[in-house]
CSV table of C-alpha atoms in Angstrom, one decimal:
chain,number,residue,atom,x,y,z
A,1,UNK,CA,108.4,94.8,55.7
A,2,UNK,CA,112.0,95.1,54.3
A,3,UNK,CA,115.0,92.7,54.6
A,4,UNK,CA,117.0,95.5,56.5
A,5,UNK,CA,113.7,95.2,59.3
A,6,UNK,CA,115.7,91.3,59.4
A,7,UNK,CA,119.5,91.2,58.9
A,8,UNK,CA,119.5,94.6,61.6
A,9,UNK,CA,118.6,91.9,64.4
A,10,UNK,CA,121.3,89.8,63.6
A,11,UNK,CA,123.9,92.9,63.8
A,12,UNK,CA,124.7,92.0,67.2
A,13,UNK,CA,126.1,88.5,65.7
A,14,UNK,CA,127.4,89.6,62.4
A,15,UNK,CA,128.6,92.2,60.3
A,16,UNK,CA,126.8,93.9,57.8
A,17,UNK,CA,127.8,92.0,55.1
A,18,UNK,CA,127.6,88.8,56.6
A,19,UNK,CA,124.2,89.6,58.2
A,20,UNK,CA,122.6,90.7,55.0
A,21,UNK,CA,123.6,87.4,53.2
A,22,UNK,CA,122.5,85.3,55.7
A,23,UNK,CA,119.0,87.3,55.5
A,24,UNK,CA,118.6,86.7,51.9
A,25,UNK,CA,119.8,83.2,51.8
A,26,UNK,CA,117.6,82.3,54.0
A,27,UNK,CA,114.4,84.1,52.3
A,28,UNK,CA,115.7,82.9,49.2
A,29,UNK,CA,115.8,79.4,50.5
A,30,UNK,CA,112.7,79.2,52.9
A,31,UNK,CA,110.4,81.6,51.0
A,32,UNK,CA,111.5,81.6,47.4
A,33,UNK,CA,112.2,85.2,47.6
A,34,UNK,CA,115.1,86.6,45.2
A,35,UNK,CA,116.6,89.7,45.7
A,36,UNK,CA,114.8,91.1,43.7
A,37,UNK,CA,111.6,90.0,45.1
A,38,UNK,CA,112.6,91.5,48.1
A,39,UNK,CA,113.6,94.8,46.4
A,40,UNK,CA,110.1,94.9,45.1
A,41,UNK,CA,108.1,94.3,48.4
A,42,UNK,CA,107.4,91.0,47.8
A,43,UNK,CA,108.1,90.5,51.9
A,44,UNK,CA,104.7,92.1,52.5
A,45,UNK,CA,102.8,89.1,50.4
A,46,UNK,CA,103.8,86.5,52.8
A,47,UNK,CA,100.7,85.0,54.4
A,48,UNK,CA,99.9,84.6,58.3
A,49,UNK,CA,101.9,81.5,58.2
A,50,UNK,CA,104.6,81.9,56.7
A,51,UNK,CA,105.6,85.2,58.8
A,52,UNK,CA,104.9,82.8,61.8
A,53,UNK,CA,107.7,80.7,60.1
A,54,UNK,CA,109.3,83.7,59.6
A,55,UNK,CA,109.9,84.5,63.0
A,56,UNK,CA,110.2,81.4,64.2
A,57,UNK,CA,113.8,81.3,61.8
A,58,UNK,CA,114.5,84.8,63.1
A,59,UNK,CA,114.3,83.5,66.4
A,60,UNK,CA,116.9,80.7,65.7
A,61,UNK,CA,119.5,82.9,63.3
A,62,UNK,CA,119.2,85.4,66.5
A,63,UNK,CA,120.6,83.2,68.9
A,64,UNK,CA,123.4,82.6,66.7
A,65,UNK,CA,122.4,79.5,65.6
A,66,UNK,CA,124.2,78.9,62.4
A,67,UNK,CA,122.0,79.5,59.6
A,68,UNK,CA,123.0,76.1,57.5
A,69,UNK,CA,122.1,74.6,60.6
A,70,UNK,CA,118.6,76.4,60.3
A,71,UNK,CA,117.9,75.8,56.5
A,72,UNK,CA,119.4,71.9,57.1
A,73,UNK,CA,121.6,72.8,54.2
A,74,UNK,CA,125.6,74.1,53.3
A,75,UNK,CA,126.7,74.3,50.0
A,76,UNK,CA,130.8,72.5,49.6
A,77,UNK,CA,132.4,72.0,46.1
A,78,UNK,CA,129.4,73.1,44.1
A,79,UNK,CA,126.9,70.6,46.4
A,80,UNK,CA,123.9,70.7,49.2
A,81,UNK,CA,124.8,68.9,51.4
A,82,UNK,CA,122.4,67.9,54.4
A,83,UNK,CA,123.3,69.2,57.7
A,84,UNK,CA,122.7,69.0,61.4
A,85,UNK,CA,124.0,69.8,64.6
A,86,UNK,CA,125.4,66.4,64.6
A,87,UNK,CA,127.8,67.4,62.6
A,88,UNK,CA,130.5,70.1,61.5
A,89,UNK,CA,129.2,72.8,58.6
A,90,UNK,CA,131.4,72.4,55.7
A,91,UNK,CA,133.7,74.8,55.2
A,92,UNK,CA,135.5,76.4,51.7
A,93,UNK,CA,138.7,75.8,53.0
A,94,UNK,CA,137.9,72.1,52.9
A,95,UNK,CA,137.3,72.1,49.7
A,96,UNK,CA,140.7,73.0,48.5
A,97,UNK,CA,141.7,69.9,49.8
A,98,UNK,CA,139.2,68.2,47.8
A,99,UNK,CA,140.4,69.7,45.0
A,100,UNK,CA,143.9,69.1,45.7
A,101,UNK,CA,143.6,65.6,46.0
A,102,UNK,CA,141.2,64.9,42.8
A,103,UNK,CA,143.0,67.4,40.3
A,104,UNK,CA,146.8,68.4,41.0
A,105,UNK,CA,147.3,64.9,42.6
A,106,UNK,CA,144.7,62.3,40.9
A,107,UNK,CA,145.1,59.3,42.2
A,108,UNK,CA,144.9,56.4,39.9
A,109,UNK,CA,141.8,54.4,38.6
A,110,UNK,CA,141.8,51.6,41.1
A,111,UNK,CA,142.3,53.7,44.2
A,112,UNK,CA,141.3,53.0,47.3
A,113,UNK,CA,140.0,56.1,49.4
A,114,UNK,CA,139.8,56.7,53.2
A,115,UNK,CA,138.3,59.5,54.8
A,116,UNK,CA,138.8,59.3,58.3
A,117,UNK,CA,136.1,61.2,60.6
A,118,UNK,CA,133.6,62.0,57.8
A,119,UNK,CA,131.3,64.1,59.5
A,120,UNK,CA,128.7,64.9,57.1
A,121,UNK,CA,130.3,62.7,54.1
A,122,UNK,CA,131.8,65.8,52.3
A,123,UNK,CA,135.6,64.7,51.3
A,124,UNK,CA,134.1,61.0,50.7
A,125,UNK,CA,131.2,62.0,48.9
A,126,UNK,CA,132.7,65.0,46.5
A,127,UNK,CA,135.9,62.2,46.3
A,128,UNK,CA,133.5,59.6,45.5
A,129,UNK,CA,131.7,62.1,43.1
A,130,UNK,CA,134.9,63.8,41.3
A,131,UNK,CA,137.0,60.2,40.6
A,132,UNK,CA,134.2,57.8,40.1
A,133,UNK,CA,136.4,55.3,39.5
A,134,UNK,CA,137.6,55.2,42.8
A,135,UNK,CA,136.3,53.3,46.0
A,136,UNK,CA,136.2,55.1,48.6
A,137,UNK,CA,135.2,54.1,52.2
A,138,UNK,CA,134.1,56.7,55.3
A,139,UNK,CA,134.8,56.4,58.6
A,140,UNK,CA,133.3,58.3,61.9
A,141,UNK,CA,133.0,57.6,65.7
A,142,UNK,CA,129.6,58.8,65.7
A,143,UNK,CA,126.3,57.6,64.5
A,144,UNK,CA,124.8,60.1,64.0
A,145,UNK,CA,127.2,61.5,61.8
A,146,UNK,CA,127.3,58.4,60.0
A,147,UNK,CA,123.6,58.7,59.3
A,148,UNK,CA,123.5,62.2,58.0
A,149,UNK,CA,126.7,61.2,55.5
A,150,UNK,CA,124.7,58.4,53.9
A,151,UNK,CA,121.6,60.1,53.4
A,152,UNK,CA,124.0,63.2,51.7
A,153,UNK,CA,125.4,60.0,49.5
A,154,UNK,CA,122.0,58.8,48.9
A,155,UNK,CA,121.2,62.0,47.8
A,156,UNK,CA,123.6,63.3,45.7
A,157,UNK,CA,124.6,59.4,44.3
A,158,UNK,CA,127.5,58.4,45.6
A,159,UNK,CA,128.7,55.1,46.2
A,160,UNK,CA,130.5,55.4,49.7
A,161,UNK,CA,131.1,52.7,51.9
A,162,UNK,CA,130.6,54.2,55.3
A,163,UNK,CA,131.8,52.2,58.7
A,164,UNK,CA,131.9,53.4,62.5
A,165,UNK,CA,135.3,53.1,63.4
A,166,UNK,CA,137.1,55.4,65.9
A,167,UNK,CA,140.6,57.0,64.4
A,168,UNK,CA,142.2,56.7,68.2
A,169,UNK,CA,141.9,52.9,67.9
A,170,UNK,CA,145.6,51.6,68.3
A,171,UNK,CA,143.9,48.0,67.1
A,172,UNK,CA,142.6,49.3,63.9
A,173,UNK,CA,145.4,47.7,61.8
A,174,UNK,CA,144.4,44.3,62.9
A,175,UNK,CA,141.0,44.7,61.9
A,176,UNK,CA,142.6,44.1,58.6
A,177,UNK,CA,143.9,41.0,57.5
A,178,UNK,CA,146.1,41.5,54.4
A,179,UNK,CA,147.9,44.8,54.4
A,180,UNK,CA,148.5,47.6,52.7
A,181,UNK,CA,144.9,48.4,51.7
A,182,UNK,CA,144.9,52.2,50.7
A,183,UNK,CA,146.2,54.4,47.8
A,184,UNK,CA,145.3,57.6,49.5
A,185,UNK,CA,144.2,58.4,53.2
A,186,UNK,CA,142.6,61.9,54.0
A,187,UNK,CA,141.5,63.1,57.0
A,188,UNK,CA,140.5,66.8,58.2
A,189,UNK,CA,140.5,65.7,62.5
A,190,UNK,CA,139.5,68.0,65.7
A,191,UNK,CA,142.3,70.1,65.4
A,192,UNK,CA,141.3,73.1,68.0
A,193,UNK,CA,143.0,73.2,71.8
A,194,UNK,CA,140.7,74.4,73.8
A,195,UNK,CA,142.9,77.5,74.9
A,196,UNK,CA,141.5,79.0,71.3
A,197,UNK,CA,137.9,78.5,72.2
A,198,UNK,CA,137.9,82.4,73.4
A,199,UNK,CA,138.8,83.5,69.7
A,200,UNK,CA,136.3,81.0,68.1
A,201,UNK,CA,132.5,82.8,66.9
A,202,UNK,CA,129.8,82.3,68.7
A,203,UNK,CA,127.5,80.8,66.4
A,204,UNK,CA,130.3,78.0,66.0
A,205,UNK,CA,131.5,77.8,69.7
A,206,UNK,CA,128.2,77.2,71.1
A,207,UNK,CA,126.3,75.2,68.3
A,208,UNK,CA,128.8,72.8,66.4
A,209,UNK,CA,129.9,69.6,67.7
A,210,UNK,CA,132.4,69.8,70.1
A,211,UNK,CA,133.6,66.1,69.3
A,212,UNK,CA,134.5,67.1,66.3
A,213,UNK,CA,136.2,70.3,66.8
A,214,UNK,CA,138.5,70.0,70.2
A,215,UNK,CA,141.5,68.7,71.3
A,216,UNK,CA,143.8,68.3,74.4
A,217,UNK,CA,145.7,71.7,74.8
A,218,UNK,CA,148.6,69.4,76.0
A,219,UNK,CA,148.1,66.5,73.2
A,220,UNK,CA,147.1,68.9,69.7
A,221,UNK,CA,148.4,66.3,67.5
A,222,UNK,CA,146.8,63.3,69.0
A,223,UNK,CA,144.8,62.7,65.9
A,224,UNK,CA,146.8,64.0,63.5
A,225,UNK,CA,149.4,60.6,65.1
A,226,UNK,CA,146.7,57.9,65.1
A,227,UNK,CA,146.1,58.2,61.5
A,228,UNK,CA,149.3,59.1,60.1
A,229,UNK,CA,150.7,56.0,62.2
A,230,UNK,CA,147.9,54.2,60.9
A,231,UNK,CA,148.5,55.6,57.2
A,232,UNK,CA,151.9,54.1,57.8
A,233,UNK,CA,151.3,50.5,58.3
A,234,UNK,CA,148.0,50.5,55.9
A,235,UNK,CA,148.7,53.0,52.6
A,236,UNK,CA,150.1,51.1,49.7
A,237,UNK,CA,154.1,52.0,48.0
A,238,UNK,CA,153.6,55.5,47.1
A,239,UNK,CA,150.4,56.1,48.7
A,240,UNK,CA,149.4,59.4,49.9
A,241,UNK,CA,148.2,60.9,52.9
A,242,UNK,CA,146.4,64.0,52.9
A,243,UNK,CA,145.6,66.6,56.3
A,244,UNK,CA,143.6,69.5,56.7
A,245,UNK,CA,145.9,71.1,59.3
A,246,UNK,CA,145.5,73.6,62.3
A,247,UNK,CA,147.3,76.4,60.8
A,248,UNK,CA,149.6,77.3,64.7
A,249,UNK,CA,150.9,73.5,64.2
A,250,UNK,CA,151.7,73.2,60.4
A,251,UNK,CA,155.6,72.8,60.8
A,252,UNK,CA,154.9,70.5,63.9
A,253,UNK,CA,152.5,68.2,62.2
A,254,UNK,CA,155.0,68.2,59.1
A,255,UNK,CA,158.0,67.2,61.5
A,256,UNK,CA,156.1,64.9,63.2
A,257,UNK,CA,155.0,63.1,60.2
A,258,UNK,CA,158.4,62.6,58.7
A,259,UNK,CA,159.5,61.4,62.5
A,260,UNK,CA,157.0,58.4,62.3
A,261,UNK,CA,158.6,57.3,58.7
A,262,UNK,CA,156.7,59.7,56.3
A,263,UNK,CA,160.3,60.6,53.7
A,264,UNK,CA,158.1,63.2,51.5
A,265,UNK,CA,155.8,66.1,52.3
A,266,UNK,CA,154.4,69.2,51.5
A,267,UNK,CA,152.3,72.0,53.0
A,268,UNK,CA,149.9,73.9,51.7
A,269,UNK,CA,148.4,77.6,52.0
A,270,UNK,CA,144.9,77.8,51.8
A,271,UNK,CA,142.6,80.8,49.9
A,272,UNK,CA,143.4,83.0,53.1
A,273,UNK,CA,147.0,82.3,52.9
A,274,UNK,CA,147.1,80.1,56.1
A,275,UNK,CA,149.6,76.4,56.1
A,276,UNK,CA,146.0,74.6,56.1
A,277,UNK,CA,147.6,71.3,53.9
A,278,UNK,CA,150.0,68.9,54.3
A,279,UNK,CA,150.4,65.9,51.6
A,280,UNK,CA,152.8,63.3,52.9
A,281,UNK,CA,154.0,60.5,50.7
A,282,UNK,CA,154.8,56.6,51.7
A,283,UNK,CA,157.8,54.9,49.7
């Protein structure tokens, strides 16, 4: 058997390059099969049960599931992180904004962190992870993303203090009794109106979370509001608030930011050379 025998079924979902990747990652991490095991024919030495596995993954990757979703694993920032359908696959792009926040803008060494729908725990944890010193605190709507981010804390030893709270709360400030609580607020929301779904893959379209992907075609900000609003009343003097942004409401997000009493911000372009960041500063 060769690997081209594999990735040529998956042609129909991806390119070449893509498909070929996704082959070899997944022999690589299901099989223990490097490259150049696979150059050498080691495919053939696979015993009865494993090319029952085989298939059954085949199967899977063919019906576009998305193959971290298969293997239960994505890499982000240099980590595995633990995934499910439960929650969104990590993407690069996110990771910029990791990276933004923990290098070019470190907060200082008694700050309090927010992530704000944390999904699988990646901001928090690599946050958690990359300023130790900080404490940082999760929080998600759904359970059963909360569950999958504290095993990927568990795993990867981070101290994360995760809470199910929903972001469109308008009471969430009174949960708290002495404010301002937070140095730094991040958030990466649902961002896509649902008039985009006909541009989206398939593999992400009919596989990843929904919840945690859409919003109102008529209300695209709605999160983006909540928390910056909330961000308002709860970050400390000169506390920052951080956004992963839908690229076709950048400027909007930005104006609407500075509307609700935000005095300094900045966008950012991500690897691909889309407005993907905003920073927005409380004095």
């Amino acid at each position: 058997m060769k690997d081209e025998t594999l990735w040529r079924r998956l042609s129909g979902i991806y390119d070449t390059d893509e498909a070929k990747a996704i082959v070899r990652w997944m022999l690589d991490e299901k099989f223990g099969l490097s490259l150049t095991d696979i150059v050498c024919g080691k495919l053939d030495d696979l015993t009865e049960e494993e090319c029952i596995e085989l298939e059954k993954t085949m199967l899977r990757l063919e019906q576009g599931e998305p193959v971290q979703y298969v293997l239960g694993v994505a890499e982000f920032c240099g980590r595995r992180f633990h995934v499910e359908p439960g929650v969104l696959i990590p993407r690069p792009e996110t990771g910029e904004l990791c990276r933004w926040i923990s290098q070019k803008n470190r907060p200082s060494v008694t700050s309090q962190i927010l992530d704000v729908g944390t999904g699988s725990g990646c901001i928090a944890i690599t946050l958690a992870l990359e300023i130790p010193e900080a404490k940082v605190t999760a929080w998600d709507i759904s359970e059963e993303a909360l569950r999958i981010a504290q095993k990927n804390a568990e795993a990867l030893g981070a101290e994360v203090a995760f809470e199910k709270r929903d972001a469109l709360d308008s009471s969430l400030c009174t949960i708290h009794y002495s404010l301002p609580l937070w140095d730094v607020i991040v958030s990466n929301p649902p961002y896509v109106c649902h008039k985009e779904a006909a541009g989206m893959e398939r593999h992400v379209l009919e596989h990843e979370p929904h919840l945690a992907l859409f919003v109102p075609d008529d209300d695209p900000l709605r999160f983006y509001r909540a928390i910056a609003e909330y961000a308002l009343k709860t970050l400390n003097p000169n506390g920052l608030l951080y956004f992963e942004l839908n690229p076709l409401y950048a400027h909007e997000t930005e104006a609407m930011v500075r509307r609700i009493g935000f005095a300094e911000t900045e966008i950012k372009q991500d690897m691909f050379g889309k407005q993907r960041f905003l920073k927005a500063k409380k004095t």
